[in-house]
Coordinates of C-alpha atoms and ligand atoms in Angstrom, one line a residue:
X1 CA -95.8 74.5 113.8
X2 CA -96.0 74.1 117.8
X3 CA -94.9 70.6 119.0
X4 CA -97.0 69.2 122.0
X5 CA -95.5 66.9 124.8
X6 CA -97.9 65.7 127.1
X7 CA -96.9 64.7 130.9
X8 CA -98.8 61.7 132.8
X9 CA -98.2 59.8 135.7
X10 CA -99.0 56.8 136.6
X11 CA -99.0 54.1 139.2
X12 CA -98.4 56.3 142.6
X13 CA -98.9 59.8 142.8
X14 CA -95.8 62.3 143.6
X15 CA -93.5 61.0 141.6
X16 CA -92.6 64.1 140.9
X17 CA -94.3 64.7 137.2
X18 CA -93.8 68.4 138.1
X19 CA -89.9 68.4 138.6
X20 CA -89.5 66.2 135.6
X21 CA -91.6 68.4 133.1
X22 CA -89.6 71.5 134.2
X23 CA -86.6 69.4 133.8
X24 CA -87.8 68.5 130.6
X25 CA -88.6 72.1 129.9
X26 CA -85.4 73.0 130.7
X27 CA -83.5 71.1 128.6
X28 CA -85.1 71.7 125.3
X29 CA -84.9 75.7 126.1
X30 CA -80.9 75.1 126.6
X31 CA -81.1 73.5 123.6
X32 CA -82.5 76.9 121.8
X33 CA -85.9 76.2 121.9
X34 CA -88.9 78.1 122.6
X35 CA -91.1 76.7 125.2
X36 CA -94.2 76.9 127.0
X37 CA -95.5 74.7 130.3
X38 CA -98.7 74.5 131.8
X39 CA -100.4 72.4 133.8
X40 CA -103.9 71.3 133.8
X41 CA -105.4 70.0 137.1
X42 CA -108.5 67.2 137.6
X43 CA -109.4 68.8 140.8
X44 CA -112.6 70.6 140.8
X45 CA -111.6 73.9 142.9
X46 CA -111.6 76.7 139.9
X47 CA -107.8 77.4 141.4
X48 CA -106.0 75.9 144.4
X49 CA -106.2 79.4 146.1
X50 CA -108.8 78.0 148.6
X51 CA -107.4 74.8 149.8
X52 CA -105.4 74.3 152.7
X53 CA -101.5 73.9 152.0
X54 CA -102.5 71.2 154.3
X55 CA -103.8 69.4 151.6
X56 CA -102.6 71.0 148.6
X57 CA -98.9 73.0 149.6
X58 CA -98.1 76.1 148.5
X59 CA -99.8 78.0 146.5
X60 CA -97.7 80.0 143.5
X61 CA -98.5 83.2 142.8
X62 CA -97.8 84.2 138.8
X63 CA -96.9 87.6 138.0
X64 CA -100.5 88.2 136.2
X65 CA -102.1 87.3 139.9
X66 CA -103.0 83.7 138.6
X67 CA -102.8 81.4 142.4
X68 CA -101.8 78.3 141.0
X69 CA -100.4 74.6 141.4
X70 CA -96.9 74.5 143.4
X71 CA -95.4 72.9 140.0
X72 CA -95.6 75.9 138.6
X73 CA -93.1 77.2 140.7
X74 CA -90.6 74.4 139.8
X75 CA -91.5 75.6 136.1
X76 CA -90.3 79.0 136.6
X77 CA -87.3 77.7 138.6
X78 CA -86.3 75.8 136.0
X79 CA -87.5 77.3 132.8
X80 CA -87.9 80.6 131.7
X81 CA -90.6 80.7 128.8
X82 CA -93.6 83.1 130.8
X83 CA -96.5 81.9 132.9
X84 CA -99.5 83.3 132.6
X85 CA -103.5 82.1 133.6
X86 CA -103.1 79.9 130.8
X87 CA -101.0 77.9 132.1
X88 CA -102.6 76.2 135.0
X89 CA -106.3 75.2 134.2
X90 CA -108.4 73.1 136.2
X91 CA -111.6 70.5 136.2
X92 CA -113.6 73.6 138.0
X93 CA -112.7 75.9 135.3
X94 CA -112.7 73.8 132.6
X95 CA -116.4 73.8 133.5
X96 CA -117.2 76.9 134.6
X97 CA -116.8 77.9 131.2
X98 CA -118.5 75.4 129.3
X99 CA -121.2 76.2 131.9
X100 CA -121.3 79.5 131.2
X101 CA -121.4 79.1 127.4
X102 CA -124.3 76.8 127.7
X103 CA -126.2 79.8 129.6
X104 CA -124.9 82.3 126.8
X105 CA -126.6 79.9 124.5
X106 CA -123.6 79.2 122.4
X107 CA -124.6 75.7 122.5
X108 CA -128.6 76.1 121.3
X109 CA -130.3 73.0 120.7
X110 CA -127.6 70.4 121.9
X111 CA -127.0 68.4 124.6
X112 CA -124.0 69.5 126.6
X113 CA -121.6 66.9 127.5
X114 CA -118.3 65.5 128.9
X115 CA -117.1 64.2 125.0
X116 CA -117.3 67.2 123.0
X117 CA -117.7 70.1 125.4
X118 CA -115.4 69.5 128.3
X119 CA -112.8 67.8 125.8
X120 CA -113.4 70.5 123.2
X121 CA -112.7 73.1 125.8
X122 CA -109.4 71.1 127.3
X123 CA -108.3 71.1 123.8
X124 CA -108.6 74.8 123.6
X125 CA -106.5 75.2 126.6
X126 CA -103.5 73.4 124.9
X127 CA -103.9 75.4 121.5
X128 CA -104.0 78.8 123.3
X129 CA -100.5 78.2 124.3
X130 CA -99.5 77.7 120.6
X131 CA -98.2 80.0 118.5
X132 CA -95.8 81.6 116.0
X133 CA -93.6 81.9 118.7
X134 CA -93.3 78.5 120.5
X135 CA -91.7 75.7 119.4
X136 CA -92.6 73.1 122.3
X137 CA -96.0 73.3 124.6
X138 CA -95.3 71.1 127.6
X139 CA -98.6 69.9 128.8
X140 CA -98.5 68.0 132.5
X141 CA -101.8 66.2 133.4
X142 CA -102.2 66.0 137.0
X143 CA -103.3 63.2 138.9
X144 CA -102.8 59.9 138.0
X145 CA -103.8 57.6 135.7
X146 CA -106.7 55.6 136.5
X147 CA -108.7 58.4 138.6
X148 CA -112.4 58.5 138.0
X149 CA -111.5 62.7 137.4
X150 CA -108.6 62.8 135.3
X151 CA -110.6 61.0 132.0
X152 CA -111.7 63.9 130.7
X153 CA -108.1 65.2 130.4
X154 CA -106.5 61.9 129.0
X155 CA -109.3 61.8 126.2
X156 CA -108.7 65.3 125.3
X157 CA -104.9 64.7 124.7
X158 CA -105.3 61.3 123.3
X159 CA -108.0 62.9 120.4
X160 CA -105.3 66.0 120.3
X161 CA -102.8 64.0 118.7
X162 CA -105.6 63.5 115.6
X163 CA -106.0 67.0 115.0
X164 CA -102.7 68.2 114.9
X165 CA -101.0 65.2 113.5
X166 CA -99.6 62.3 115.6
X167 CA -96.0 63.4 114.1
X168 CA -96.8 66.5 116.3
X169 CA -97.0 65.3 119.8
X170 CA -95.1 62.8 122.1
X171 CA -96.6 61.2 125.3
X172 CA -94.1 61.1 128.3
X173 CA -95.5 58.2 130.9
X174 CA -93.4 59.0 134.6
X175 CA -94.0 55.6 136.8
X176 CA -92.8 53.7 139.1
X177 CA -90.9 50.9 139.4
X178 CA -90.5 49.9 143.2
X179 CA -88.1 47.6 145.0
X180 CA -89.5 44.9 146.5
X181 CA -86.9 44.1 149.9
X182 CA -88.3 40.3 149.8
X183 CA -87.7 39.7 146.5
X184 CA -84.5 41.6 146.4
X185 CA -85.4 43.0 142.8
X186 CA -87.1 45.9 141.2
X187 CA -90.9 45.1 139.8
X188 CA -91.9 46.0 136.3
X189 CA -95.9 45.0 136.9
X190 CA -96.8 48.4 138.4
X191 CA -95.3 49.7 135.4
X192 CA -97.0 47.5 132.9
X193 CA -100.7 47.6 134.4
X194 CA -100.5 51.5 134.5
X195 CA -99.1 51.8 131.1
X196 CA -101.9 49.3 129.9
X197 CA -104.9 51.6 131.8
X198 CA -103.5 54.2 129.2
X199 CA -103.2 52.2 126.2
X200 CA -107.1 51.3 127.2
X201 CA -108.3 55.2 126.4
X202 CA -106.3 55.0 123.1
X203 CA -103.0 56.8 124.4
X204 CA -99.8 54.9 123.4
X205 CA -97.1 56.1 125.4
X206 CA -93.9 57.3 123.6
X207 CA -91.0 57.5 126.4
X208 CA -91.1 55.9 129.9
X209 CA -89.4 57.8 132.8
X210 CA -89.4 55.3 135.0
X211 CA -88.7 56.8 138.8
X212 CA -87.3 54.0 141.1
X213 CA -84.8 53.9 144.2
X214 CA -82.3 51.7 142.3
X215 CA -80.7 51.2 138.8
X216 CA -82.5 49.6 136.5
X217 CA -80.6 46.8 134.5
X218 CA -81.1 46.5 130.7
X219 CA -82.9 43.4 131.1
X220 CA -86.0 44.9 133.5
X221 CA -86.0 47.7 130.8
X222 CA -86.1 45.5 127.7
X223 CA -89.0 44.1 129.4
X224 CA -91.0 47.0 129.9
X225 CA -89.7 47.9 126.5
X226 CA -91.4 44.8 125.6
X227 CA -94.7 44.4 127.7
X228 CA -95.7 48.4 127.3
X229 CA -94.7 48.6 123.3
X230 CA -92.3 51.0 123.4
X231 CA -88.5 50.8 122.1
X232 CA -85.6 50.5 124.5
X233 CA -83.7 54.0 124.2
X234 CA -87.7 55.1 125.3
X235 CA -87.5 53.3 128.4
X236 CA -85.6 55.9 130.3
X237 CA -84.7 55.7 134.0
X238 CA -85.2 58.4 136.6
X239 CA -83.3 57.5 140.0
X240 CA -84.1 59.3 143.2
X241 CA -81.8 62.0 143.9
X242 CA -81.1 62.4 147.7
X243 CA -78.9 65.2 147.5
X244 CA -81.0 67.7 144.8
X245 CA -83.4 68.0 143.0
X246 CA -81.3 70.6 141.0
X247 CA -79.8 66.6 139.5
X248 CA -83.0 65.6 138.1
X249 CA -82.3 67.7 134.4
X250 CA -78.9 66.7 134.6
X251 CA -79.5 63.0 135.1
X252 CA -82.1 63.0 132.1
X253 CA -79.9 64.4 129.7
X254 CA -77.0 61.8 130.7
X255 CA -79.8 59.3 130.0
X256 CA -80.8 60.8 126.9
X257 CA -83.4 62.2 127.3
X258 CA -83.7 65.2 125.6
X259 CA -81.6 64.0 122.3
X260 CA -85.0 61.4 122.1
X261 CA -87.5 64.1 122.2
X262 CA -85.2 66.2 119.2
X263 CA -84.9 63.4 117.2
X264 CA -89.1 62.4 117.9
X265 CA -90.2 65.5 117.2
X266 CA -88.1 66.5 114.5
X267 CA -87.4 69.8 115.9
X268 CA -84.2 72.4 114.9
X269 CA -82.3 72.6 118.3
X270 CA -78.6 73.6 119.0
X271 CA -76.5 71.7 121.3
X272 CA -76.7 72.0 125.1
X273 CA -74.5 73.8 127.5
X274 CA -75.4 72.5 131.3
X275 CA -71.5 74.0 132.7
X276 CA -73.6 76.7 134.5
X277 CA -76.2 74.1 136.3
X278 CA -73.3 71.8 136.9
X279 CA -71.5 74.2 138.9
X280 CA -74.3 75.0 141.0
X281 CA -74.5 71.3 141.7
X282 CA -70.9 71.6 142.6
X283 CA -71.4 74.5 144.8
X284 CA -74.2 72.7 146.9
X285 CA -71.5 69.7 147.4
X286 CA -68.4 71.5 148.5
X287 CA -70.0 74.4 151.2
X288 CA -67.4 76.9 152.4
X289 CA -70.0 77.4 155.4
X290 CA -72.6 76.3 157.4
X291 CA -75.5 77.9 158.9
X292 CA -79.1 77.2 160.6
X293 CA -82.2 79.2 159.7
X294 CA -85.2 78.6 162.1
X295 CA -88.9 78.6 159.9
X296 CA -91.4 79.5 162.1
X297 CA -94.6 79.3 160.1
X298 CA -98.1 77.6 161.0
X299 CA -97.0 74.1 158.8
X300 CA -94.1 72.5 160.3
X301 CA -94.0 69.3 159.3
X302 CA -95.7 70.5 155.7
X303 CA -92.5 71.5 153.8
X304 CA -94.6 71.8 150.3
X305 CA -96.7 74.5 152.6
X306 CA -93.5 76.8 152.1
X307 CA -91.8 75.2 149.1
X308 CA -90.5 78.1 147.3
X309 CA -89.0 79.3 150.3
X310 CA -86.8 76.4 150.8
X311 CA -85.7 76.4 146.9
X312 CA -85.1 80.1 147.6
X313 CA -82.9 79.5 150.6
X314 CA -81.2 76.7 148.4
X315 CA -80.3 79.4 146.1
X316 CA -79.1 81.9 148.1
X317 CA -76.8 79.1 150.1
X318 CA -75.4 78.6 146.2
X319 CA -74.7 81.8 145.6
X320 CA -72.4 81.9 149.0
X321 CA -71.3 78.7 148.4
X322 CA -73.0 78.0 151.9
X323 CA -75.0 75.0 153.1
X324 CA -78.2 76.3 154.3
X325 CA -80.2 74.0 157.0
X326 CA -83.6 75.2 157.3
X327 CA -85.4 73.9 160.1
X328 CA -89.6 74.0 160.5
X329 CA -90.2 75.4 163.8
X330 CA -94.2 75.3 164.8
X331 CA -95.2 78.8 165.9
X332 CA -97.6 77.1 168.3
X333 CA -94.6 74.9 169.5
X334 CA -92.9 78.8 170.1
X335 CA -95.6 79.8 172.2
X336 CA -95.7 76.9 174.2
X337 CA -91.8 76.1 175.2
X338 CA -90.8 79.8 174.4
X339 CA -87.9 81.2 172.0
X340 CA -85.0 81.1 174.1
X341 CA -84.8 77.2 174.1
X342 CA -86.2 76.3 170.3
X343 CA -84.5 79.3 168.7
X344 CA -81.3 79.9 170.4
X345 CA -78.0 78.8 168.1
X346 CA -80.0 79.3 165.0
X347 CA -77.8 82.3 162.1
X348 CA -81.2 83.5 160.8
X349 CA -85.2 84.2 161.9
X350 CA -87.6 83.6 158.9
X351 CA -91.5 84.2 159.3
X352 CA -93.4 83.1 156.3
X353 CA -96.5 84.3 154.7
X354 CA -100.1 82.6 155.9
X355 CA -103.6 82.9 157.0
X356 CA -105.6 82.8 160.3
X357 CA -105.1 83.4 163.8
X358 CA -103.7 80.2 165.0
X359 CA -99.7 80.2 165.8
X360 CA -99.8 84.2 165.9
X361 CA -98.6 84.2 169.3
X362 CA -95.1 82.3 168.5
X363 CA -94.4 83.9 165.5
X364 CA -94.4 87.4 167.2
X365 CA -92.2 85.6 169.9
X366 CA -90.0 84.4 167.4
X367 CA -89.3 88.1 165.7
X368 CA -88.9 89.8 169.4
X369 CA -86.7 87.2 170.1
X370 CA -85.2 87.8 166.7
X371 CA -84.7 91.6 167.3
X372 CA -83.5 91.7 170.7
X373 CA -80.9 89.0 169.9
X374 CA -79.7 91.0 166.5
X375 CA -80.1 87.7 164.9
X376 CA -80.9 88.5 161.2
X377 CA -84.6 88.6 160.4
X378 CA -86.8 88.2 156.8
X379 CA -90.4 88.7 158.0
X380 CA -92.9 87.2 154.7
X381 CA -96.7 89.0 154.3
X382 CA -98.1 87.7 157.6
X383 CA -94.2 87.4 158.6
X384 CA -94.3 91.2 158.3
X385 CA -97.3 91.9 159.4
X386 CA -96.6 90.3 162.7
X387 CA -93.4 92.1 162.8
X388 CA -95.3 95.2 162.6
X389 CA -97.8 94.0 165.6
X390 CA -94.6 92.8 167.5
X391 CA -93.0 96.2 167.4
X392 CA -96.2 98.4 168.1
X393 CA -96.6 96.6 171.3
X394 CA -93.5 96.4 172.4
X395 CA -90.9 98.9 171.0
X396 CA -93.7 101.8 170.5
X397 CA -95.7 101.0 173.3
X398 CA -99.1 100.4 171.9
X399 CA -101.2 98.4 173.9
X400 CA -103.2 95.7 172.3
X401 CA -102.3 96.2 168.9
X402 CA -103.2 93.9 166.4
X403 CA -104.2 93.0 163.1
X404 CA -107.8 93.6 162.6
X405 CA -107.6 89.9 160.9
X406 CA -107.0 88.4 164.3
X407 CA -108.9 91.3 166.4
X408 CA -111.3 93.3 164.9
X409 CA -111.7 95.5 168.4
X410 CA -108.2 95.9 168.7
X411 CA -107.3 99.8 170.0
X412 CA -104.8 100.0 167.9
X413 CA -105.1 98.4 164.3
X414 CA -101.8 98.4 163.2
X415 CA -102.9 96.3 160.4
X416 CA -105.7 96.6 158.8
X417 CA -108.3 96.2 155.5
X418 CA -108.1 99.2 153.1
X419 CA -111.6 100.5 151.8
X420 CA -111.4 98.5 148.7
X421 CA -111.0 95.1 150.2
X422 CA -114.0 95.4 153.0
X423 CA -116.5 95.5 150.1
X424 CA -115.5 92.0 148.8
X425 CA -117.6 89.6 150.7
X426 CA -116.2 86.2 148.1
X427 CA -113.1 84.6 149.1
X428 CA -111.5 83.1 146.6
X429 CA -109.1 85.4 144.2
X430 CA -110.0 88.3 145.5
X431 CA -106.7 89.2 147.6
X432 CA -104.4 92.1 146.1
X433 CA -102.6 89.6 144.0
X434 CA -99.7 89.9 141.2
X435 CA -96.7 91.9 140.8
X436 CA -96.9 95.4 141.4
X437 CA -94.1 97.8 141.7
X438 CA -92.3 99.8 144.8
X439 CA -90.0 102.6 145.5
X440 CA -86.5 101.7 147.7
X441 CA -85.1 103.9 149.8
X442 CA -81.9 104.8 149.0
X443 CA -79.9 103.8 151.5
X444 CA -81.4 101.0 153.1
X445 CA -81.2 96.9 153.6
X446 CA -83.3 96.4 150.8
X447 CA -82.1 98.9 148.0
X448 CA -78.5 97.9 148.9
X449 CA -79.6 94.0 148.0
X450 CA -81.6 94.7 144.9
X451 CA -78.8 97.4 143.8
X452 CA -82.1 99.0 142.1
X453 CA -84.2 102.1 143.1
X454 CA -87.6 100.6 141.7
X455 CA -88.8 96.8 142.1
X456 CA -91.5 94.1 140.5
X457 CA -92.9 91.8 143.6
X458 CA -95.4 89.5 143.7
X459 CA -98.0 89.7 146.1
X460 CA -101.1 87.8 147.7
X461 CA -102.8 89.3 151.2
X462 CA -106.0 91.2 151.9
X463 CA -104.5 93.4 154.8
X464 CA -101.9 96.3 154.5
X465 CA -99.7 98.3 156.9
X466 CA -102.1 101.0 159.0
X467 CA -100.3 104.6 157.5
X468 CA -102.1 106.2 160.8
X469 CA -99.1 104.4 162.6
X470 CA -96.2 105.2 160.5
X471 CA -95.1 108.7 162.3
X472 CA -94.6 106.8 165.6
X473 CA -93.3 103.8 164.5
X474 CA -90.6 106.1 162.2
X475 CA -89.7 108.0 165.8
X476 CA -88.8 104.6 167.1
X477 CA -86.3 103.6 164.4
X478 CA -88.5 101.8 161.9
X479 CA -87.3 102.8 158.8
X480 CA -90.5 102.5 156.0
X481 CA -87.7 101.7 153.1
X482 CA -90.2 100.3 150.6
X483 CA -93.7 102.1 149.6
X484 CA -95.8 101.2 146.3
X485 CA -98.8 103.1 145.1
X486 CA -97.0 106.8 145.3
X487 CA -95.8 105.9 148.6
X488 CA -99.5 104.9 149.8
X489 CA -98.7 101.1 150.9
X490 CA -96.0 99.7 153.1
X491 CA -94.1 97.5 150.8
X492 CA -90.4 96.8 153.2
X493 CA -89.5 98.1 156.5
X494 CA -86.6 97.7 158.6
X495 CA -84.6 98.7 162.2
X496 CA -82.0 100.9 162.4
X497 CA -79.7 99.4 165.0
X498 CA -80.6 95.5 163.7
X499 CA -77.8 94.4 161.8
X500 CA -80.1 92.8 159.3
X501 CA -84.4 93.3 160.0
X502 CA -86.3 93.1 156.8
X503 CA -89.9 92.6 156.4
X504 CA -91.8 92.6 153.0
X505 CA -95.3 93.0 152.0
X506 CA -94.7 90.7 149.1
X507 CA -93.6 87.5 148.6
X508 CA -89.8 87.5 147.4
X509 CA -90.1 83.8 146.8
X510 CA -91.9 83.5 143.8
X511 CA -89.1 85.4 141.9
X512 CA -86.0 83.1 142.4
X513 CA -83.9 80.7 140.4
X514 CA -81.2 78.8 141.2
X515 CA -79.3 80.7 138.5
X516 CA -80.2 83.7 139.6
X517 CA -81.0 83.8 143.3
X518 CA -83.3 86.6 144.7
X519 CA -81.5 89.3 146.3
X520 CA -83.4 89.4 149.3
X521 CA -82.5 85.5 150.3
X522 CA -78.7 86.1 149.2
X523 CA -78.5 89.1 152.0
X524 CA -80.5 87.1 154.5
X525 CA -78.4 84.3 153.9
X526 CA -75.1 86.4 154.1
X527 CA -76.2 88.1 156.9
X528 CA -76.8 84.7 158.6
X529 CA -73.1 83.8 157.4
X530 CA -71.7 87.0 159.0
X531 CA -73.2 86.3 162.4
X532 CA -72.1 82.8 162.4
X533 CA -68.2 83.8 161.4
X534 CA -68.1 86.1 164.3
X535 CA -70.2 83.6 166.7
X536 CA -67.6 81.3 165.8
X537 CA -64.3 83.8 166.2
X538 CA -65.9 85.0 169.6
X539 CA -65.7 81.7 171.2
X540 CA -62.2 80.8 169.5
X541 CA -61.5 84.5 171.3
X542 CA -62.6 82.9 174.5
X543 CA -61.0 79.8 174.2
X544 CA -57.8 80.9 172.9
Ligands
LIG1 N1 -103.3 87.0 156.1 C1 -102.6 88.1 155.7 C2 -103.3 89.0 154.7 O1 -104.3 88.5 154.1 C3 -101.2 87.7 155.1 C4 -101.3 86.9 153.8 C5 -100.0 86.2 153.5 O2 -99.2 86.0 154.3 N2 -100.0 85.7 152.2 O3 -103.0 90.1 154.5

C-alpha cells in the first residue's frame, strides 16, 4: 500500500516547502524507497506557463512537455522517482476538469460544488500517483496556510487521511520561527497560531520543521511540542543554510528526520548512505579555482527567473572542484553602458532562454563581445537565437537580420515560425515543448561533452533556426553540430576558431543534478577554468 506525506507551510511564504519536500524525497529514496513528488498549486492559471518569472520564476519544463512550478526542478535535482503532468496540478485545472465533466453531464441532476467535486477531484490527483510500484507519494500544498485559495486543497488532504487510513499518511507542517532582535529570543506564537489555523480544518499536524535563523533550544521546542500537540522528537528544526542549499537533506537527517517518518509510517527501508552528497558538500567548501560567469538575461535581479541555471552552474563548479560566481548582468544595462566595461574580467558569457523584445539589443552585445574576445560562450533558446542574429549581421554580413519575433519585416529572417506554429493563435502550452532527440556531430564541442552521438533535451520556444540561412552561415565557420527531426531543426551550433562557442536550441538546464552534472555546464565551466589559468599565467609571464 502507498504511504502519503503531505507538505504545508505555514506562517510566511518561501520558506522553502519545495527544497524541504525534495530533501525529504531524497532521503527516503536513499533509504531504498520508491517515491513519487508532486505538487499541487492554489493558483488559478491552469499551469504557470503564462506568468511572468517576474512573479512566478522559472518555469520547469518536464520531459512529457508539462511547464510547471520551479519546485519541481528542486525535485528532480534531488530525487529521481519520474515527473510527469501528474505531478503538478493546479486550482485552474483542478477546475477545468470538474467544469468540463459537469458539461459532459457526468454529474446529472446535482449541484456541483467546492466539497465533493473540487475535493473529490484533488483527491484523485493524489491517488493517481499511487501504485504497485510506489511506496511513498510526497504531496506539497502550495501556498500557505490561511489563504482564502488554498482550502480546497487542505480539506482534500485532511478527508484523504479517512479514506486511506490515518496509519497511511503523515502531515509535515514547515514554519517559522523568527528572531525577534529586541527581545533577543526566538518566538514560538507564529508557530502556534499557524499550526492552530490547521488544526481548525481538522488537520493535526504530525512533524514540525520549524525554519528559523538560529538554534532552537529544547525548551522553545518542548513548547511548541506542547501548545501545537505534537511530541518532541516531531518538533524538528530546520536552520538557514548560507552556504547551500545542497545542506538542507543533510541537516534533516542529522536531526532525524527521516528515521521519524520510517518509524511513522511503518515502512521497510534500508539504511542510508549520504558519503556521495557529503562530498559534494565538501567539494563546494574547499575550491581548487575560481572563476566569474557574467548572466546576461532580461531578469537581473530575479535569480528564481533563471533558477536551474544557477543549480546547474553549481554543479558543474562541483564537478571541477571550482567555485563558480555567477553574476546577473541586465541586457538592457549592456546596451546602455556597453560590454567592454560590464563584461570585461568575466571566464564565461551565458545568455539564457526568454521571451520578448526588450534587452535584445545587450544580449547580442554581450555574445559579439563574447566571440571577438574568445571568451567561452553557452548561448540558451533565445541565448541562441540571438547568437544566430548576432552572427548574420555581423560575421555573414546580413543586413537587418532578425528574428521575426522581434521584426516581422526583417530582410532577412534568420529566425523564424515554422508552418506548424503560425496556425496556433492560443498562447498558453502551445510552444514545441518536451524532450525530443538530436543528432551530434562527430567531432564537435558538443559531441565531445556528451561523449554520445544521439541526445534527449528538453525544450520550450515557438521559433527555430531559418534552414534558408544555413549554407552561408556554414561558409563563415558556423559549424550546425546538432540537428533533430532527420536533420530538419537546428538543435547546437558552434565557431570554429572560438575556443568554446556553443548555442542550444534546448534547454540543458532542466537535466542536471548535482550528482550528475550536465555535460554541457561541466565544459562551459572548464572552458571558463582554462581561460582563467592562462589569464592568470599571462600576467605572472609579464610580471615575472
Ligand atoms: N522566444 C523564443 C521562442 O519562442 C525563445 C524561447 C526561450 O528562450 N525559451 O522561440
Amino acid at each position: 500500500m502507498t504511504k502519503h506525506i503531505f507538505v504545508t507551510g505555514g506562517v510566511v511564504s518561501s520558506l522553502g516547502k519545495g527544497l524541504t519536500s525534495a530533501s525529504v524525497g531524497m532521503l527516503l529514496e536513499r533509504r531504498g524507497l520508491r517515491v513519487k513528488m508532486q505538487k499541487l498549486d492554489p493558483y488559478i492559471n491552469v499551469d504557470p506557463g503564462t506568468m511572468s518569472p517576474y512573479q512566478h520564476g522559472e518555469v520547469y519544463v518536464l520531459d512529457d512537455g508539462s511547464e510547471t512550478d520551479l519546485d519541481l526542478g528542486h525535485y528532480e535535482r534531488f530525487t529521481n522517482g519520474p515527473l510527469t503532468r501528474d505531478s503538478n496540478y493546479t486550482t485552474g485545472q483542478i477546475y477545468q476538469t470538474v467544469i468540463e465533466k459537469e458539461r459532459r453531464g457526468e454529474f446529472l441532476g446535482q449541484t456541483v460544488q467546492v466539497i465533493p467535486h473540487i475535493t473529490n477531484e484533488i483527491k484523485s490527483v493524489i491517488k493517481r500517483l499511487a501504485d504497485s510500484e510506489t511506496d511513498v507519494v510526497i504531496t506539497e500544498i502550495g501556498g500557505t496556510v490561511g489563504d482564502i485559495e488554498s482550502l480546497p486543497f487542505l480539506e482534500a488532504i485532511r478527508q484523504f487521511s479517512l479514506d486511506v487510513g490515518k496509519g497511511n499518511c503523515l502531515y509535515i507542517h514547515l514554519t517559522l520561527v523568527p528572531y525577534l532582535k529586541a527581545a533577543a529570543e526566538l518566538k514560538t506564537k507564529p508557530t502556534q497560531h499557524s499550526v492552530g489555523q490547521l488544526r481548525e480544518i481538522g488537520i493535526q499536524p504530525d512533524v514540525l520543521v520549524c525554519r528559523t535563523e538560529r538554534n532552537i533550544s529544547r525548551e522553545q521546542r518542548e513548547k511548541i511540542a506542547l501548545f501545537c500537540n505534537v511530541p518532541l522528537e516531531a518538533v524538528i528544526e530546520e536552520k538557514d543554510k548560507d552556504f547551500s542549499i545542497y545542506e538542507v537533506p543533510l541537516s534533516l537527517y542529522e536531526k532525524g528526520l527521516d528515521e521519524l517518518i520510517v518509524q511513522r509510517l511503518n515502512l521497510h527501508a534500508h539504511s542510508l548512505e549520504l558519503d556521495d552528497w557529503r562530498d559534494l558538500l565538501h567539494r563546494l567548501r574547499n575550491p581548487q579555482h575560481e572563476i566569474s560567469i557574467a548572466m546576461v538575461g532580461k531578469y537581473a535581479k530575479h535569480k528564481d527567473a533563471y533558477k536551474s541555471i544557477f543549480e546547474s552552474l553549481d554543479h558543474a563548479g562541483m564537478q571541477h572542484y571550482s567555485q563558480v560566481r555567477v553574476v546577473s548582468i541586465s541586457s538592457e544595462q549592456v546596451e546602455a553602458e556597453g560590454p567592454e566595461r560590464l563584461l570585461s574580467g568575466y571566464d564565461g558569457i551565458l545568455v539564457p532562454g526568454g521571451f520578448g523584445e526588450r534587452g535584445i539589443a545587450g544580449k547580442i552585445m554581450a555574445i559579439q563581445f563574447a566571440r571577438e574576445r574568445q571568451i567561452p560562450f553557452l548561448g540558451i533558446c533565445l541565448g541562441m537565437q540571438c547568437a544566430a542574429i548576432e552572427i548574420a549581421r555581423n560575421v555573414v554580413g546580413l543586413e537587418g537580420a532578425d528574428s521575426s519575433e522581434f521584426n516581422k519585416d526583417s530582410p532577412h529572417p534568420v529566425i523564424c515560425l515554422l508552418d506548424e506554429q503560425k496556425k496556433i493563435t492560443d498562447k498558453g502550452g502551445t510552444m514545441r515543448l518536451g524532450a525530443q532527440t538530436a543528432q551530434l556531430l562527430p567531432d564537435s564541442i558538443a559531441s565531445r561533452c556528451y561523449g554520445a552521438s544521439v541526445i534527449s533535451e528538453r525544450h520550450r520556444h515557438r521559433y527555430e533556426f531559418n534552414n534558408a540561412y544555413r549554407a552561408a552561415f556554414s561558409e563563415r565557420g558556423v559549424r550546425f553540430t546538432g540537428t533533430s527531426h532527420g536533420g530538419t531543426l537546428v538543435e547546437v551550433f558552434e565557431l570554429a576558431g572560438h575556443p568554446w562557442f556553443v548555442a542550444v536550441q534546448f534547454h540543458p538546464e532542466f537535466r542536471s543534478q548535482p550528482t550528475a552534472p550536465h555535460p554541457l555546464f561541466a565544459g562551459f565551466v572548464a572552458a571558463a577554468i582554462q581561460r582563467r589559468t592562462e589569464r592568470t599565467e599571462s600576467v605572472q609571464e609579464v610580471e615575472s
